[in-house]
PDB file of C-alpha atoms in Angstrom:
ATOM      1  CA  MET A   1      -0.094  -0.144   0.034  1.00 46.00           C
ATOM      2  CA  SER A   2       0.936   3.637  -0.443  1.00 46.00           C
ATOM      3  CA  GLU A   3       0.091   7.199   0.472  1.00 51.00           C
ATOM      4  CA  GLY A   4       0.998   9.462  -2.204  1.00 54.00           C
ATOM      5  CA  LEU A   5       4.758   9.064  -3.253  1.00 62.00           C
ATOM      6  CA  PHE A   6       5.994   7.902  -0.144  1.00 61.00           C
ATOM      7  CA  PRO A   7       5.246   3.968   0.698  1.00 65.00           C
ATOM      8  CA  VAL A   8       3.670   2.785   3.808  1.00 72.00           C
ATOM      9  CA  ARG A   9       5.636   0.432   5.820  1.00 80.00           C
ATOM     10  CA  ARG A  10       3.715  -2.065   7.329  1.00 92.00           C
ATOM     11  CA  GLU A  11       5.088  -3.420  10.823  1.00 93.00           C
ATOM     12  CA  ARG A  12       4.826  -6.358  13.189  1.00 95.00           C
ATOM     13  CA  ALA A  13       1.865  -6.165  15.214  1.00 97.00           C
ATOM     14  CA  GLU A  14       0.208  -8.065  18.253  1.00 97.00           C
ATOM     15  CA  VAL A  15      -3.536  -7.432  17.281  1.00 97.00           C
ATOM     16  CA  ALA A  16      -4.554  -9.250  21.049  1.00 98.00           C
ATOM     17  CA  PRO A  17      -2.835 -11.338  23.122  1.00 97.00           C
ATOM     18  CA  GLY A  18      -1.541 -14.335  20.810  1.00 97.00           C
ATOM     19  CA  ALA A  19      -3.059 -12.724  17.955  1.00 98.00           C
ATOM     20  CA  VAL A  20       0.377 -11.708  15.798  1.00 98.00           C
ATOM     21  CA  HIS A  21       0.364 -10.098  12.214  1.00 98.00           C
ATOM     22  CA  VAL A  22       3.359 -10.114  10.136  1.00 98.00           C
ATOM     23  CA  PRO A  23       3.100  -8.440   6.795  1.00 98.00           C
ATOM     24  CA  GLY A  24       5.049  -9.848   3.921  1.00 97.00           C
ATOM     25  CA  TRP A  25       6.182 -12.942   5.032  1.00 98.00           C
ATOM     26  CA  LEU A  26       5.924 -14.831   2.118  1.00 98.00           C
ATOM     27  CA  PRO A  27       8.098 -13.414  -0.407  1.00 98.00           C
ATOM     28  CA  VAL A  28       6.699 -13.755  -4.119  1.00 98.00           C
ATOM     29  CA  GLU A  29       8.160 -16.876  -5.615  1.00 98.00           C
ATOM     30  CA  ARG A  30       6.265 -18.365  -2.189  1.00 98.00           C
ATOM     31  CA  GLN A  31       3.279 -17.434  -2.685  1.00 98.00           C
ATOM     32  CA  ARG A  32       3.286 -18.645  -6.530  1.00 98.00           C
ATOM     33  CA  GLU A  33       4.366 -21.924  -5.498  1.00 98.00           C
ATOM     34  CA  LEU A  34       1.548 -21.887  -2.994  1.00 98.00           C
ATOM     35  CA  VAL A  35      -0.526 -21.081  -5.460  1.00 98.00           C
ATOM     36  CA  GLY A  36       0.422 -23.753  -7.971  1.00 98.00           C
ATOM     37  CA  ALA A  37      -0.333 -26.054  -5.139  1.00 98.00           C
ATOM     38  CA  CYS A  38      -3.594 -24.925  -4.234  1.00 98.00           C
ATOM     39  CA  ARG A  39      -4.783 -25.460  -7.721  1.00 97.00           C
ATOM     40  CA  GLU A  40      -3.374 -28.979  -7.766  1.00 97.00           C
ATOM     41  CA  TRP A  41      -5.789 -29.663  -4.458  1.00 97.00           C
ATOM     42  CA  ALA A  42      -9.041 -28.190  -5.630  1.00 97.00           C
ATOM     43  CA  ARG A  43      -8.785 -30.571  -8.725  1.00 95.00           C
ATOM     44  CA  GLY A  44      -9.427 -33.639  -6.144  1.00 92.00           C
ATOM     45  CA  PRO A  45      -9.505 -36.169  -4.897  1.00 97.00           C
ATOM     46  CA  VAL A  46     -12.145 -34.175  -2.773  1.00 98.00           C
ATOM     47  CA  PRO A  47     -12.389 -30.988  -5.206  1.00 97.00           C
ATOM     48  CA  MET A  48     -13.105 -27.335  -4.172  1.00 97.00           C
ATOM     49  CA  ARG A  49     -16.708 -26.501  -3.078  1.00 97.00           C
ATOM     50  CA  HIS A  50     -19.213 -24.306  -1.625  1.00 97.00           C
ATOM     51  CA  THR A  51     -19.787 -25.882   1.930  1.00 96.00           C
ATOM     52  CA  VAL A  52     -23.484 -26.246   2.833  1.00 95.00           C
ATOM     53  CA  LEU A  53     -24.179 -25.094   6.428  1.00 93.00           C
ATOM     54  CA  PRO A  54     -26.965 -27.480   8.810  1.00 90.00           C
ATOM     55  CA  GLY A  55     -29.598 -24.711   8.236  1.00 91.00           C
ATOM     56  CA  GLY A  56     -29.610 -25.192   4.316  1.00 93.00           C
ATOM     57  CA  GLY A  57     -27.376 -21.912   3.647  1.00 95.00           C
ATOM     58  CA  VAL A  58     -24.469 -22.114   1.516  1.00 97.00           C
ATOM     59  CA  MET A  59     -21.011 -20.821   2.174  1.00 97.00           C
ATOM     60  CA  SER A  60     -19.755 -17.737  -0.371  1.00 98.00           C
ATOM     61  CA  VAL A  61     -16.276 -18.984  -0.619  1.00 98.00           C
ATOM     62  CA  ARG A  62     -15.119 -22.402  -1.832  1.00 98.00           C
ATOM     63  CA  THR A  63     -13.053 -24.584   0.268  1.00 98.00           C
ATOM     64  CA  VAL A  64     -10.913 -27.479  -0.222  1.00 98.00           C
ATOM     65  CA  CYS A  65      -9.176 -29.475   2.945  1.00 98.00           C
ATOM     66  CA  LEU A  66      -6.116 -31.510   3.223  1.00 98.00           C
ATOM     67  CA  GLY A  67      -5.053 -34.313   6.032  1.00 98.00           C
ATOM     68  CA  TRP A  68      -8.952 -33.762   7.571  1.00 98.00           C
ATOM     69  CA  HIS A  69     -11.929 -32.976   5.769  1.00 98.00           C
ATOM     70  CA  TRP A  70     -13.620 -30.131   7.242  1.00 97.00           C
ATOM     71  CA  GLN A  71     -17.661 -29.972   7.238  1.00 94.00           C
ATOM     72  CA  PRO A  72     -19.942 -27.913   9.964  1.00 92.00           C
ATOM     73  CA  TYR A  73     -19.158 -28.496  12.474  1.00 92.00           C
ATOM     74  CA  ARG A  74     -16.172 -31.783  12.390  1.00 96.00           C
ATOM     75  CA  TYR A  75     -13.593 -33.425  10.789  1.00 98.00           C
ATOM     76  CA  THR A  76     -13.493 -36.410   9.102  1.00 97.00           C
ATOM     77  CA  ARG A  77     -10.659 -38.614   6.547  1.00 97.00           C
ATOM     78  CA  THR A  78     -13.603 -38.649   3.891  1.00 98.00           C
ATOM     79  CA  ALA A  79     -15.499 -36.461   2.492  1.00 97.00           C
ATOM     80  CA  GLY A  80     -19.213 -37.390   2.619  1.00 94.00           C
ATOM     81  CA  ASP A  81     -20.600 -34.258   2.319  1.00 94.00           C
ATOM     82  CA  VAL A  82     -19.121 -33.958  -1.684  1.00 96.00           C
ATOM     83  CA  ASN A  83     -18.211 -37.330  -3.387  1.00 97.00           C
ATOM     84  CA  GLY A  84     -17.050 -39.529  -0.280  1.00 97.00           C
ATOM     85  CA  ALA A  85     -13.454 -39.964  -1.157  1.00 98.00           C
ATOM     86  CA  ARG A  86     -10.498 -39.425   1.223  1.00 98.00           C
ATOM     87  CA  VAL A  87      -9.213 -35.949   1.703  1.00 97.00           C
ATOM     88  CA  ALA A  88      -5.558 -35.580   0.204  1.00 98.00           C
ATOM     89  CA  PRO A  89      -3.059 -35.963   2.823  1.00 98.00           C
ATOM     90  CA  PHE A  90      -1.177 -33.242   4.557  1.00 98.00           C
ATOM     91  CA  PRO A  91       1.955 -32.560   3.041  1.00 98.00           C
ATOM     92  CA  ASP A  92       5.239 -32.735   5.490  1.00 97.00           C
ATOM     93  CA  TRP A  93       6.705 -29.170   4.030  1.00 98.00           C
ATOM     94  CA  LEU A  94       3.260 -27.398   4.790  1.00 98.00           C
ATOM     95  CA  ALA A  95       3.817 -28.271   8.157  1.00 97.00           C
ATOM     96  CA  ASP A  96       7.525 -27.282   7.937  1.00 96.00           C
ATOM     97  CA  LEU A  97       5.966 -23.779   6.775  1.00 97.00           C
ATOM     98  CA  GLY A  98       3.304 -23.862   9.866  1.00 97.00           C
ATOM     99  CA  ARG A  99       6.414 -24.004  12.188  1.00 95.00           C
ATOM    100  CA  GLU A 100       8.339 -21.395  10.179  1.00 96.00           C
ATOM    101  CA  ALA A 101       5.348 -19.222  10.756  1.00 97.00           C
ATOM    102  CA  LEU A 102       4.796 -19.775  14.335  1.00 95.00           C
ATOM    103  CA  THR A 103       8.705 -18.842  14.712  1.00 95.00           C
ATOM    104  CA  ALA A 104       8.259 -15.883  12.981  1.00 95.00           C
ATOM    105  CA  ALA A 105       5.205 -14.644  15.152  1.00 96.00           C
ATOM    106  CA  TYR A 106       6.168 -15.900  18.537  1.00 94.00           C
ATOM    107  CA  GLY A 107       9.768 -16.500  18.290  1.00 91.00           C
ATOM    108  CA  ASP A 108      12.050 -19.864  18.877  1.00 81.00           C
ATOM    109  CA  ALA A 109       9.951 -20.792  21.903  1.00 70.00           C
ATOM    110  CA  TYR A 110       7.154 -22.740  20.170  1.00 71.00           C
ATOM    111  CA  GLY A 111       7.631 -23.080  16.372  1.00 62.00           C
ATOM    112  CA  THR A 112       9.475 -26.593  16.715  1.00 76.00           C
ATOM    113  CA  ALA A 113       6.451 -28.117  19.052  1.00 87.00           C
ATOM    114  CA  TYR A 114       3.739 -27.445  16.192  1.00 93.00           C
ATOM    115  CA  ALA A 115       2.573 -30.129  14.572  1.00 95.00           C
ATOM    116  CA  PRO A 116      -0.296 -29.028  12.092  1.00 97.00           C
ATOM    117  CA  ASP A 117      -2.331 -31.982  10.352  1.00 98.00           C
ATOM    118  CA  THR A 118      -4.683 -30.401   8.484  1.00 98.00           C
ATOM    119  CA  ALA A 119      -5.213 -27.264   6.292  1.00 98.00           C
ATOM    120  CA  LEU A 120      -8.824 -25.439   4.991  1.00 98.00           C
ATOM    121  CA  ILE A 121      -7.981 -23.584   1.572  1.00 98.00           C
ATOM    122  CA  ASN A 122     -11.030 -21.049   1.132  1.00 98.00           C
ATOM    123  CA  PHE A 123     -11.161 -18.982  -2.189  1.00 98.00           C
ATOM    124  CA  TYR A 124     -12.687 -15.913  -2.133  1.00 98.00           C
ATOM    125  CA  ASP A 125     -13.997 -14.061  -5.107  1.00 97.00           C
ATOM    126  CA  GLY A 126     -14.660 -10.782  -4.783  1.00 94.00           C
ATOM    127  CA  ALA A 127     -18.127 -11.118  -3.290  1.00 96.00           C
ATOM    128  CA  ALA A 128     -17.107 -13.915  -1.139  1.00 98.00           C
ATOM    129  CA  ARG A 129     -17.434 -12.803   2.219  1.00 98.00           C
ATOM    130  CA  MET A 130     -16.993 -14.915   5.910  1.00 97.00           C
ATOM    131  CA  GLY A 131     -19.283 -14.354   9.200  1.00 97.00           C
ATOM    132  CA  MET A 132     -17.956 -13.743  12.342  1.00 98.00           C
ATOM    133  CA  HIS A 133     -17.113 -17.682  13.837  1.00 97.00           C
ATOM    134  CA  GLN A 134     -14.727 -19.407  16.503  1.00 97.00           C
ATOM    135  CA  ASP A 135     -12.417 -22.129  15.268  1.00 97.00           C
ATOM    136  CA  ARG A 136     -13.651 -24.893  17.590  1.00 95.00           C
ATOM    137  CA  GLU A 137     -13.468 -28.111  16.161  1.00 96.00           C
ATOM    138  CA  GLU A 138     -10.142 -29.079  17.084  1.00 97.00           C
ATOM    139  CA  ARG A 139      -9.583 -31.107  20.143  1.00 96.00           C
ATOM    140  CA  SER A 140      -6.225 -28.955  20.154  1.00 96.00           C
ATOM    141  CA  SER A 141      -5.278 -25.548  21.509  1.00 96.00           C
ATOM    142  CA  ALA A 142      -2.420 -25.075  19.403  1.00 96.00           C
ATOM    143  CA  PRO A 143      -2.554 -22.059  17.305  1.00 97.00           C
ATOM    144  CA  VAL A 144      -4.175 -21.279  13.873  1.00 98.00           C
ATOM    145  CA  VAL A 145      -1.562 -20.087  11.347  1.00 98.00           C
ATOM    146  CA  SER A 146      -3.028 -17.947   8.321  1.00 98.00           C
ATOM    147  CA  LEU A 147      -1.301 -17.401   5.000  1.00 98.00           C
ATOM    148  CA  SER A 148      -3.065 -14.393   2.549  1.00 98.00           C
ATOM    149  CA  ILE A 149      -2.316 -14.821  -1.125  1.00 98.00           C
ATOM    150  CA  GLY A 150      -3.950 -12.427  -3.800  1.00 98.00           C
ATOM    151  CA  ASP A 151      -6.377  -9.700  -3.568  1.00 98.00           C
ATOM    152  CA  THR A 152      -6.568  -7.817  -0.059  1.00 98.00           C
ATOM    153  CA  CYS A 153      -9.067  -8.099   2.450  1.00 98.00           C
ATOM    154  CA  VAL A 154     -10.694  -6.868   5.521  1.00 98.00           C
ATOM    155  CA  PHE A 155      -9.843  -9.502   8.270  1.00 98.00           C
ATOM    156  CA  ARG A 156     -11.997  -8.935  11.685  1.00 98.00           C
ATOM    157  CA  PHE A 157     -10.576 -10.172  14.454  1.00 98.00           C
ATOM    158  CA  GLY A 158     -13.080 -10.259  17.417  1.00 98.00           C
ATOM    159  CA  ASN A 159     -12.956 -11.281  21.312  1.00 98.00           C
ATOM    160  CA  THR A 160     -13.653 -14.707  22.575  1.00 97.00           C
ATOM    161  CA  GLU A 161     -16.820 -14.048  24.162  1.00 97.00           C
ATOM    162  CA  THR A 162     -19.069 -12.485  21.242  1.00 96.00           C
ATOM    163  CA  ARG A 163     -19.460 -11.861  17.458  1.00 96.00           C
ATOM    164  CA  GLY A 164     -19.787  -8.442  17.941  1.00 96.00           C
ATOM    165  CA  ARG A 165     -17.505  -6.037  19.554  1.00 96.00           C
ATOM    166  CA  PRO A 166     -15.023  -5.279  20.644  1.00 97.00           C
ATOM    167  CA  TYR A 167     -12.948  -6.090  17.483  1.00 98.00           C
ATOM    168  CA  THR A 168      -9.930  -4.952  15.321  1.00 98.00           C
ATOM    169  CA  ASP A 169     -10.439  -4.835  11.406  1.00 98.00           C
ATOM    170  CA  VAL A 170      -7.076  -5.302   9.715  1.00 98.00           C
ATOM    171  CA  GLU A 171      -5.963  -5.282   6.021  1.00 97.00           C
ATOM    172  CA  LEU A 172      -4.603  -8.386   5.152  1.00 98.00           C
ATOM    173  CA  GLU A 173      -2.259  -8.095   1.638  1.00 98.00           C
ATOM    174  CA  SER A 174      -0.794 -10.753   0.000  1.00 98.00           C
ATOM    175  CA  GLY A 175       1.730 -12.436   1.397  1.00 98.00           C
ATOM    176  CA  ASP A 176       0.792 -11.893   4.961  1.00 98.00           C
ATOM    177  CA  LEU A 177       0.883 -13.876   7.843  1.00 98.00           C
ATOM    178  CA  PHE A 178      -1.786 -13.865  11.063  1.00 98.00           C
ATOM    179  CA  VAL A 179      -1.070 -16.401  14.249  1.00 98.00           C
ATOM    180  CA  PHE A 180      -3.271 -16.658  16.755  1.00 98.00           C
ATOM    181  CA  GLY A 181      -3.235 -18.895  19.975  1.00 97.00           C
ATOM    182  CA  GLY A 182      -2.736 -18.706  23.692  1.00 96.00           C
ATOM    183  CA  ALA A 183      -5.475 -16.044  25.091  1.00 97.00           C
ATOM    184  CA  SER A 184      -6.974 -15.820  21.412  1.00 98.00           C
ATOM    185  CA  ARG A 185      -7.373 -18.980  20.366  1.00 98.00           C
ATOM    186  CA  PHE A 186     -10.773 -19.272  20.239  1.00 98.00           C
ATOM    187  CA  ALA A 187     -11.778 -15.395  18.974  1.00 98.00           C
ATOM    188  CA  TYR A 188     -14.178 -14.520  17.115  1.00 98.00           C
ATOM    189  CA  HIS A 189     -13.037 -13.694  13.590  1.00 98.00           C
ATOM    190  CA  GLY A 190     -14.152 -13.418  10.053  1.00 98.00           C
ATOM    191  CA  VAL A 191     -13.676 -11.203   6.501  1.00 98.00           C
ATOM    192  CA  PRO A 192     -16.138  -9.028   5.843  1.00 98.00           C
ATOM    193  CA  LYS A 193     -14.663  -7.377   2.770  1.00 98.00           C
ATOM    194  CA  VAL A 194     -12.204  -8.526  -0.382  1.00 98.00           C
ATOM    195  CA  ARG A 195     -10.883  -5.527  -2.184  1.00 98.00           C
ATOM    196  CA  PRO A 196     -10.691  -6.873  -5.945  1.00 97.00           C
ATOM    197  CA  GLY A 197      -7.928  -6.082  -8.001  1.00 96.00           C
ATOM    198  CA  THR A 198      -5.468  -5.409  -5.443  1.00 97.00           C
ATOM    199  CA  ALA A 199      -2.970  -8.510  -5.869  1.00 93.00           C
ATOM    200  CA  ASP A 200       0.636  -8.593  -7.273  1.00 94.00           C
ATOM    201  CA  PRO A 201      -0.272 -10.355 -10.387  1.00 95.00           C
ATOM    202  CA  ALA A 202       3.317 -11.819 -10.102  1.00 97.00           C
ATOM    203  CA  VAL A 203       1.750 -14.411  -7.508  1.00 97.00           C
ATOM    204  CA  GLY A 204      -0.132 -15.842 -10.328  1.00 96.00           C
ATOM    205  CA  LEU A 205      -3.853 -15.607  -9.139  1.00 95.00           C
ATOM    206  CA  GLY A 206      -5.761 -13.434 -11.523  1.00 89.00           C
ATOM    207  CA  SER A 207      -8.288 -12.322  -9.130  1.00 94.00           C
ATOM    208  CA  GLY A 208      -9.794 -13.607  -5.652  1.00 97.00           C
ATOM    209  CA  ARG A 209      -7.730 -14.176  -2.842  1.00 98.00           C
ATOM    210  CA  LEU A 210      -6.665 -17.333  -1.341  1.00 98.00           C
ATOM    211  CA  ASN A 211      -6.548 -18.067   2.579  1.00 98.00           C
ATOM    212  CA  ILE A 212      -4.695 -21.241   3.617  1.00 98.00           C
ATOM    213  CA  THR A 213      -4.991 -21.838   7.616  1.00 98.00           C
ATOM    214  CA  LEU A 214      -2.883 -24.706   9.276  1.00 98.00           C
ATOM    215  CA  ARG A 215      -4.227 -26.428  12.468  1.00 98.00           C
ATOM    216  CA  GLU A 216      -3.819 -29.193  14.361  1.00 98.00           C
ATOM    217  CA  THR A 217      -6.888 -31.151  15.213  1.00 98.00           C
ATOM    218  CA  GLY A 218      -5.920 -33.269  18.177  1.00 97.00           C
ATOM    219  CA  LEU A 219      -7.590 -36.268  16.544  1.00 97.00           C
ATOM    220  CA  THR A 220      -5.978 -39.600  15.608  1.00 93.00           C
ATOM    221  CA  GLY A 221      -7.293 -42.443  13.130  1.00 82.00           C
TER     222      GLY A 221
END
């Protein structure tokens, strides 16, 4: 982002206790690699889909999962709500990236112990939104690692008690890292707006926003 002729330097910030924003953490080359990987994952064995909610509503984002399949509000190894296939495995290199991300956010104290075993990859077109929600299906309270690629979004990070205020709106640009754990692990969060046309074409995503979240489920089997 820029203001007139002078670029605005975005700094690492602790948005709430345990919730850390690291701007520009992913270099363009790594973003492009992740875009390519996401395209492969979106083709299956379980394809990217609009998730149907229990009440019959349909999420505006499209999602594909690795390791474990998320559907409201549980994890399974197979996608019974899509095609019944077993989801693609969670790759070791993505777990390594998650540990690097935690080190960048928290320092060396936590990163090596982090063992994510699932990824939720959400694709937002210009009209997609994500309502305020908590990530509560996991049996582990390990931090959630969130990577943004493509168009900028407004990420609304709230509190652990209610979907309403107080919350903080953070602009997440392509390459940004956001980690939330500790006291903020179960904070409500959502995406009220995507800013179309803000992505760098060099990342290989023509339009829209990819969000890759890494989690420890605490599940076995």
